Amino acid sequence: MQFFGGSEISPSPPAPTATGNNAHMMYVFNRDGVCLFYREWNRPLHTLNPPQDHKLMFGLLFSLKSLTAKMDPTSAEKGNRGVPQLPGQGCSFHSFRTNTYKLSFLESPSGIKIILVTHPRTGDLRNSLKYIYNLYVEYVVKNPLYAPGTPIRCELFNTTLDQYVRSIA
Amino acid sequence: MAAIYSLYIINKSGGLIFYKDYGSKGRMDTNDSLRVASLWHSMHAISQQLSPTTGCSGIELLEADTFDLHCFQSLTETKFFVVCEPGTQHMEALLKVIYELYTDYVLKNPFYEMEMPIRCELFDINLTQAIQKDRVALLGR
């Protein structure tokens, strides 16, 4: 279960976990699978065009979440197959690693999914993702001109995010 | 800290050829384990498509809230994966040991048909020994 706890609105950024290359890319999806935000800093290989890439990413995460809920070895109660899990219900994964990248994942209770793809030797980025979620709340959600469910076009969010990501990766 | 919950071996088309459960509360029946295995096979393939750089060979470690999943893929695309407690060390080494046992007791068995479910007694015996030894070495029990 993921709960954010604490009563701070914007916690201070956690100390940088690794030095080295920048992060590769970042996605933000809402609960319906709409890609609200995609930013790439370092991506030499594009296998698919952007709409297909976003759909594939969302599909992968959705399936991985239902796989981890099903495979959870500490709970006997599995629920029904194929029924989408509510955020926070059932066991969810927070990262996976391949030989070329590490993907860190955070889902808020409202279904906002934040994905950060970095180099494989990155440490645990859960606190960094929580900080990025707070950036999203401050610069996007509280922006009166932003309509929820639409792609994010907030300059301040982009610049603050770039600055922050440069400091963690 | 070093409890393995279960071990799966899947062939190169994604079919489950071996499943052993070592004491999880969520023990799965045959159908579920088959489904989980093919799901994992597809996820493994899709993760290669989303790589930002070339040369990706699929997911090696998946970290969830209550378990970790370590996966080893041989050059022939047979996948070995273990579900274990979060933070368990040396799973990569254990997977390589299991791969060696597989080559010795399964592949060299003249009665074993490729890609079929594994029914080799010696493999089971040696596998249990290897996992016991691993458990004793890491936990002292």
Short mmCIF file of C-alpha atoms in Angstrom, two decimals:
data_model
loop_
_atom_site.label_atom_id
_atom_site.label_comp_id
_atom_site.label_asym_id
_atom_site.label_seq_id
_atom_site.Cartn_x
_atom_site.Cartn_y
_atom_site.Cartn_z
CA MET A 1 0.00 0.00 0.00
CA GLN A 2 1.31 3.48 -0.76
CA PHE A 3 0.49 6.33 1.53
CA PHE A 4 2.41 9.56 1.50
CA GLY A 5 2.02 10.41 5.18
CA GLY A 6 3.47 13.58 6.67
CA SER A 7 1.74 16.87 6.61
CA GLU A 8 4.27 18.90 4.66
CA ILE A 9 3.01 20.39 1.45
CA SER A 10 6.43 20.40 -0.19
CA PRO A 11 9.10 18.39 1.59
CA SER A 12 12.65 19.52 1.09
CA PRO A 13 14.31 17.66 -1.79
CA PRO A 14 16.13 14.48 -0.72
CA ALA A 15 19.92 14.41 -1.06
CA PRO A 16 21.18 13.37 -4.52
CA THR A 17 21.53 9.59 -4.70
CA ALA A 18 24.00 9.20 -7.53
CA THR A 19 26.26 11.26 -9.73
CA GLY A 20 26.70 10.62 -13.40
CA ASN A 21 24.58 10.93 -16.50
CA ASN A 22 21.27 12.68 -16.58
CA ALA A 23 18.04 10.73 -16.41
CA HIS A 24 16.83 9.38 -19.76
CA MET A 25 13.15 10.30 -19.79
CA MET A 26 10.02 10.85 -17.74
CA TYR A 27 6.32 10.13 -18.23
CA VAL A 28 3.25 11.22 -16.30
CA PHE A 29 -0.05 9.42 -16.91
CA ASN A 30 -3.47 9.90 -15.38
CA ARG A 31 -5.77 7.08 -14.36
CA ASP A 32 -7.37 6.82 -17.81
CA GLY A 33 -4.07 6.24 -19.57
CA VAL A 34 -3.78 9.74 -21.02
CA CYS A 35 -0.14 10.74 -21.23
CA LEU A 36 -0.13 14.11 -19.48
CA PHE A 37 3.58 14.71 -19.74
CA TYR A 38 6.56 13.26 -21.53
CA ARG A 39 10.05 14.66 -21.36
CA GLU A 40 13.28 13.20 -22.64
CA TRP A 41 16.76 14.32 -21.78
CA ASN A 42 18.87 11.54 -23.18
CA ARG A 43 17.30 8.94 -25.47
CA PRO A 44 19.45 7.65 -28.32
CA LEU A 45 16.98 4.97 -29.38
CA HIS A 46 13.36 5.52 -30.40
CA THR A 47 11.75 2.19 -31.22
CA LEU A 48 8.21 3.43 -31.72
CA ASN A 49 6.55 6.73 -32.60
CA PRO A 50 5.43 8.77 -29.56
CA PRO A 51 1.71 7.82 -29.37
CA GLN A 52 2.53 4.11 -29.63
CA ASP A 53 5.39 4.49 -27.18
CA HIS A 54 3.09 6.11 -24.59
CA LYS A 55 0.41 3.47 -25.04
CA LEU A 56 2.95 0.68 -24.73
CA MET A 57 4.42 2.19 -21.59
CA PHE A 58 1.02 2.57 -19.96
CA GLY A 59 0.04 -0.94 -20.97
CA LEU A 60 3.25 -2.39 -19.58
CA LEU A 61 2.76 -0.66 -16.24
CA PHE A 62 -0.88 -1.62 -15.99
CA SER A 63 -0.06 -5.27 -16.65
CA LEU A 64 2.94 -5.28 -14.31
CA LYS A 65 0.77 -3.91 -11.51
CA SER A 66 -1.82 -6.62 -11.98
CA LEU A 67 0.96 -9.20 -12.21
CA THR A 68 2.51 -8.12 -8.91
CA ALA A 69 -0.89 -8.09 -7.21
CA LYS A 70 -1.45 -11.63 -8.44
CA MET A 71 2.01 -12.88 -7.55
CA ASP A 72 2.10 -11.38 -4.06
CA PRO A 73 3.43 -14.19 -1.88
CA THR A 74 2.27 -12.64 1.38
CA SER A 75 -1.42 -12.42 0.68
CA ALA A 76 -3.80 -15.28 0.12
CA GLU A 77 -6.61 -13.07 -1.11
CA LYS A 78 -6.11 -12.45 -4.82
CA GLY A 79 -9.28 -10.84 -6.02
CA ASN A 80 -10.57 -11.22 -9.54
CA ARG A 81 -8.34 -11.41 -12.56
CA GLY A 82 -8.62 -8.66 -15.12
CA VAL A 83 -10.37 -6.24 -12.80
CA PRO A 84 -8.30 -3.06 -12.57
CA GLN A 85 -6.83 -2.55 -9.13
CA LEU A 86 -7.55 0.70 -7.30
CA PRO A 87 -4.42 2.73 -6.52
CA GLY A 88 -3.01 1.47 -3.26
CA GLN A 89 -4.96 -1.79 -3.34
CA GLY A 90 -2.87 -4.94 -3.61
CA CYS A 91 0.86 -5.17 -3.86
CA SER A 92 2.37 -2.78 -6.41
CA PHE A 93 5.90 -2.59 -7.76
CA HIS A 94 8.02 0.52 -7.35
CA SER A 95 10.84 -0.13 -9.78
CA PHE A 96 12.33 -2.57 -12.25
CA ARG A 97 15.78 -2.79 -13.72
CA THR A 98 17.16 -4.12 -16.98
CA ASN A 99 20.75 -4.15 -18.15
CA THR A 100 20.34 -0.79 -19.94
CA TYR A 101 17.90 1.19 -17.77
CA LYS A 102 16.07 1.40 -14.49
CA LEU A 103 12.43 2.43 -14.38
CA SER A 104 11.04 3.94 -11.16
CA PHE A 105 7.30 4.18 -10.69
CA LEU A 106 4.98 6.00 -8.33
CA GLU A 107 1.21 6.00 -8.29
CA SER A 108 -0.69 8.60 -6.31
CA PRO A 109 -4.00 7.75 -4.62
CA SER A 110 -5.76 9.68 -7.40
CA GLY A 111 -4.23 7.45 -10.08
CA ILE A 112 -1.53 9.84 -11.32
CA LYS A 113 1.43 7.70 -12.37
CA ILE A 114 4.91 9.15 -12.47
CA ILE A 115 7.60 7.19 -14.29
CA LEU A 116 11.28 8.05 -14.36
CA VAL A 117 13.74 6.13 -16.56
CA THR A 118 17.38 6.40 -15.49
CA HIS A 119 20.63 4.51 -15.87
CA PRO A 120 20.69 1.02 -14.29
CA ARG A 121 22.88 1.80 -11.28
CA THR A 122 20.53 4.42 -9.84
CA GLY A 123 19.49 3.93 -6.22
CA ASP A 124 16.01 3.96 -4.75
CA LEU A 125 14.15 6.92 -6.24
CA ARG A 126 10.88 6.66 -4.30
CA ASN A 127 11.51 9.85 -2.34
CA SER A 128 12.57 11.69 -5.47
CA LEU A 129 9.36 10.64 -7.18
CA LYS A 130 7.37 11.90 -4.21
CA TYR A 131 9.13 15.23 -4.55
CA ILE A 132 8.31 15.33 -8.27
CA TYR A 133 4.68 14.60 -7.40
CA ASN A 134 4.74 17.60 -5.10
CA LEU A 135 6.18 19.70 -7.92
CA TYR A 136 3.27 18.52 -10.06
CA VAL A 137 0.80 19.55 -7.35
CA GLU A 138 2.36 22.96 -6.89
CA TYR A 139 3.01 23.97 -10.50
CA VAL A 140 0.34 22.10 -12.43
CA VAL A 141 -2.67 21.30 -10.27
CA LYS A 142 -2.66 24.68 -8.57
CA ASN A 143 -2.34 26.44 -11.90
CA PRO A 144 -5.83 27.90 -12.57
CA LEU A 145 -5.30 27.73 -16.33
CA TYR A 146 -4.60 23.98 -16.33
CA ALA A 147 -7.51 21.66 -17.18
CA PRO A 148 -7.15 18.24 -15.52
CA GLY A 149 -6.83 15.37 -17.97
CA THR A 150 -5.12 17.45 -20.62
CA PRO A 151 -1.41 17.46 -21.51
CA ILE A 152 0.69 19.62 -19.21
CA ARG A 153 2.04 22.83 -20.71
CA CYS A 154 3.46 24.71 -17.76
CA GLU A 155 6.85 26.34 -18.30
CA LEU A 156 7.60 26.67 -14.59
CA PHE A 157 6.97 22.97 -14.08
CA ASN A 158 9.37 22.11 -16.91
CA THR A 159 12.19 24.30 -15.65
CA THR A 160 11.90 23.27 -12.00
CA LEU A 161 11.71 19.64 -13.03
CA ASP A 162 14.80 19.88 -15.24
CA GLN A 163 16.70 21.51 -12.43
CA TYR A 164 15.64 18.88 -9.93
CA VAL A 165 16.31 15.90 -12.17
CA ARG A 166 19.78 17.21 -12.95
CA SER A 167 20.50 17.14 -9.25
CA ILE A 168 19.41 13.55 -8.66
CA ALA A 169 20.84 11.72 -11.64
CA MET B 1 16.10 -12.30 5.01
CA ALA B 2 16.89 -14.86 2.37
CA ALA B 3 13.62 -16.66 1.93
CA ILE B 4 12.76 -17.73 -1.58
CA TYR B 5 9.03 -17.91 -2.13
CA SER B 6 8.93 -19.61 -5.51
CA LEU B 7 10.87 -20.53 -8.63
CA TYR B 8 9.65 -20.57 -12.24
CA ILE B 9 11.33 -21.75 -15.41
CA ILE B 10 9.83 -20.74 -18.75
CA ASN B 11 10.81 -21.90 -22.22
CA LYS B 12 11.55 -19.59 -25.10
CA SER B 13 7.91 -19.41 -26.24
CA GLY B 14 6.75 -18.35 -22.79
CA GLY B 15 5.33 -21.66 -21.63
CA LEU B 16 5.88 -22.70 -18.03
CA ILE B 17 8.07 -25.80 -17.78
CA PHE B 18 8.80 -25.79 -14.05
CA TYR B 19 7.18 -24.23 -10.99
CA LYS B 20 8.09 -24.84 -7.37
CA ASP B 21 6.66 -23.04 -4.37
CA TYR B 22 8.72 -22.83 -1.19
CA GLY B 23 6.18 -21.56 1.27
CA SER B 24 4.33 -18.48 0.16
CA LYS B 25 0.85 -17.76 1.44
CA GLY B 26 -0.27 -17.06 -2.07
CA ARG B 27 0.42 -20.52 -3.46
CA MET B 28 -0.97 -20.70 -6.98
CA ASP B 29 -2.75 -23.50 -8.74
CA THR B 30 -1.56 -24.75 -12.12
CA ASN B 31 -3.69 -22.46 -14.26
CA ASP B 32 -2.65 -19.36 -12.40
CA SER B 33 1.02 -20.22 -12.53
CA LEU B 34 0.76 -20.82 -16.29
CA ARG B 35 -0.94 -17.48 -16.73
CA VAL B 36 1.61 -15.63 -14.61
CA ALA B 37 4.46 -17.23 -16.54
CA SER B 38 3.18 -16.15 -19.95
CA LEU B 39 2.38 -12.69 -18.61
CA TRP B 40 5.95 -12.39 -17.41
CA HIS B 41 7.27 -13.56 -20.76
CA SER B 42 5.35 -10.78 -22.54
CA MET B 43 6.35 -8.11 -20.02
CA HIS B 44 9.96 -9.14 -20.43
CA ALA B 45 9.71 -8.70 -24.20
CA ILE B 46 7.87 -5.36 -24.02
CA SER B 47 10.44 -3.92 -21.61
CA GLN B 48 13.07 -4.38 -24.33
CA GLN B 49 11.01 -2.24 -26.72
CA LEU B 50 10.91 0.67 -24.28
CA SER B 51 14.63 0.89 -23.69
CA PRO B 52 16.17 4.31 -24.31
CA THR B 53 19.41 2.73 -25.52
CA THR B 54 20.24 -0.29 -27.64
CA GLY B 55 21.22 -3.67 -26.31
CA CYS B 56 18.47 -4.23 -23.77
CA SER B 57 17.97 -7.84 -22.78
CA GLY B 58 14.86 -7.51 -20.63
CA ILE B 59 13.95 -7.13 -16.97
CA GLU B 60 16.50 -8.51 -14.52
CA LEU B 61 15.02 -7.31 -11.26
CA LEU B 62 11.52 -6.19 -10.32
CA GLU B 63 11.08 -4.60 -6.89
CA ALA B 64 7.61 -4.56 -5.37
CA ASP B 65 6.32 -3.71 -1.90
CA THR B 66 6.32 -7.22 -0.49
CA PHE B 67 8.66 -9.17 -2.78
CA ASP B 68 11.50 -8.95 -5.29
CA LEU B 69 11.61 -10.86 -8.53
CA HIS B 70 14.99 -11.76 -10.04
CA CYS B 71 15.10 -13.03 -13.60
CA PHE B 72 17.89 -14.67 -15.54
CA GLN B 73 17.63 -15.27 -19.25
CA SER B 74 19.97 -17.77 -20.86
CA LEU B 75 21.36 -17.32 -24.38
CA THR B 76 18.70 -19.72 -25.63
CA GLU B 77 15.95 -17.45 -24.18
CA THR B 78 14.97 -19.84 -21.41
CA LYS B 79 14.05 -17.69 -18.41
CA PHE B 80 14.61 -18.58 -14.76
CA PHE B 81 12.99 -16.36 -12.19
CA VAL B 82 12.65 -16.43 -8.41
CA VAL B 83 10.21 -14.55 -6.20
CA CYS B 84 11.93 -13.72 -2.91
CA GLU B 85 11.80 -11.42 0.10
CA PRO B 86 12.69 -7.79 -0.60
CA GLY B 87 16.40 -7.14 -0.34
CA THR B 88 17.57 -10.73 -0.62
CA GLN B 89 21.22 -10.89 -1.68
CA HIS B 90 23.00 -13.19 -4.14
CA MET B 91 19.94 -14.23 -6.11
CA GLU B 92 21.85 -13.77 -9.37
CA ALA B 93 24.40 -16.34 -8.23
CA LEU B 94 21.65 -18.74 -7.18
CA LEU B 95 19.98 -18.40 -10.57
CA LYS B 96 23.26 -19.25 -12.29
CA VAL B 97 23.59 -22.34 -10.07
CA ILE B 98 20.05 -23.37 -11.00
CA TYR B 99 20.90 -22.86 -14.67
CA GLU B 100 23.85 -25.20 -14.28
CA LEU B 101 21.66 -27.82 -12.61
CA TYR B 102 19.20 -27.43 -15.48
CA THR B 103 21.90 -28.04 -18.08
CA ASP B 104 23.28 -31.04 -16.20
CA TYR B 105 20.13 -32.86 -15.10
CA VAL B 106 17.54 -31.80 -17.64
CA LEU B 107 19.21 -31.02 -20.95
CA LYS B 108 21.65 -33.90 -20.76
CA ASN B 109 18.81 -36.28 -19.95
CA PRO B 110 18.17 -38.21 -23.19
CA PHE B 111 14.52 -38.75 -22.31
CA TYR B 112 13.75 -35.07 -21.84
CA GLU B 113 11.93 -33.39 -24.71
CA MET B 114 12.88 -29.79 -25.34
CA GLU B 115 10.40 -27.13 -24.23
CA MET B 116 8.27 -29.69 -22.36
CA PRO B 117 7.52 -29.60 -18.61
CA ILE B 118 10.46 -30.84 -16.56
CA ARG B 119 9.92 -34.21 -14.89
CA CYS B 120 13.44 -35.17 -13.84
CA GLU B 121 13.85 -36.55 -10.33
CA LEU B 122 17.56 -35.79 -10.09
CA PHE B 123 16.91 -32.18 -11.02
CA ASP B 124 14.35 -31.86 -8.22
CA ILE B 125 16.65 -33.45 -5.65
CA ASN B 126 19.66 -31.33 -6.53
CA LEU B 127 17.57 -28.20 -6.77
CA THR B 128 16.19 -28.71 -3.27
CA GLN B 129 19.73 -29.27 -2.01
CA ALA B 130 21.01 -26.11 -3.66
CA ILE B 131 18.20 -24.00 -2.22
CA GLN B 132 18.67 -25.52 1.24
CA LYS B 133 22.38 -24.81 1.11
CA ASP B 134 21.69 -21.24 0.08
CA ARG B 135 19.21 -20.81 2.90
CA VAL B 136 21.59 -22.28 5.49
CA ALA B 137 24.50 -20.18 4.28
CA LEU B 138 22.53 -16.97 4.50
CA LEU B 139 20.30 -17.58 7.47
CA GLY B 140 21.96 -20.30 9.47
CA ARG B 141 18.80 -22.40 9.51
#
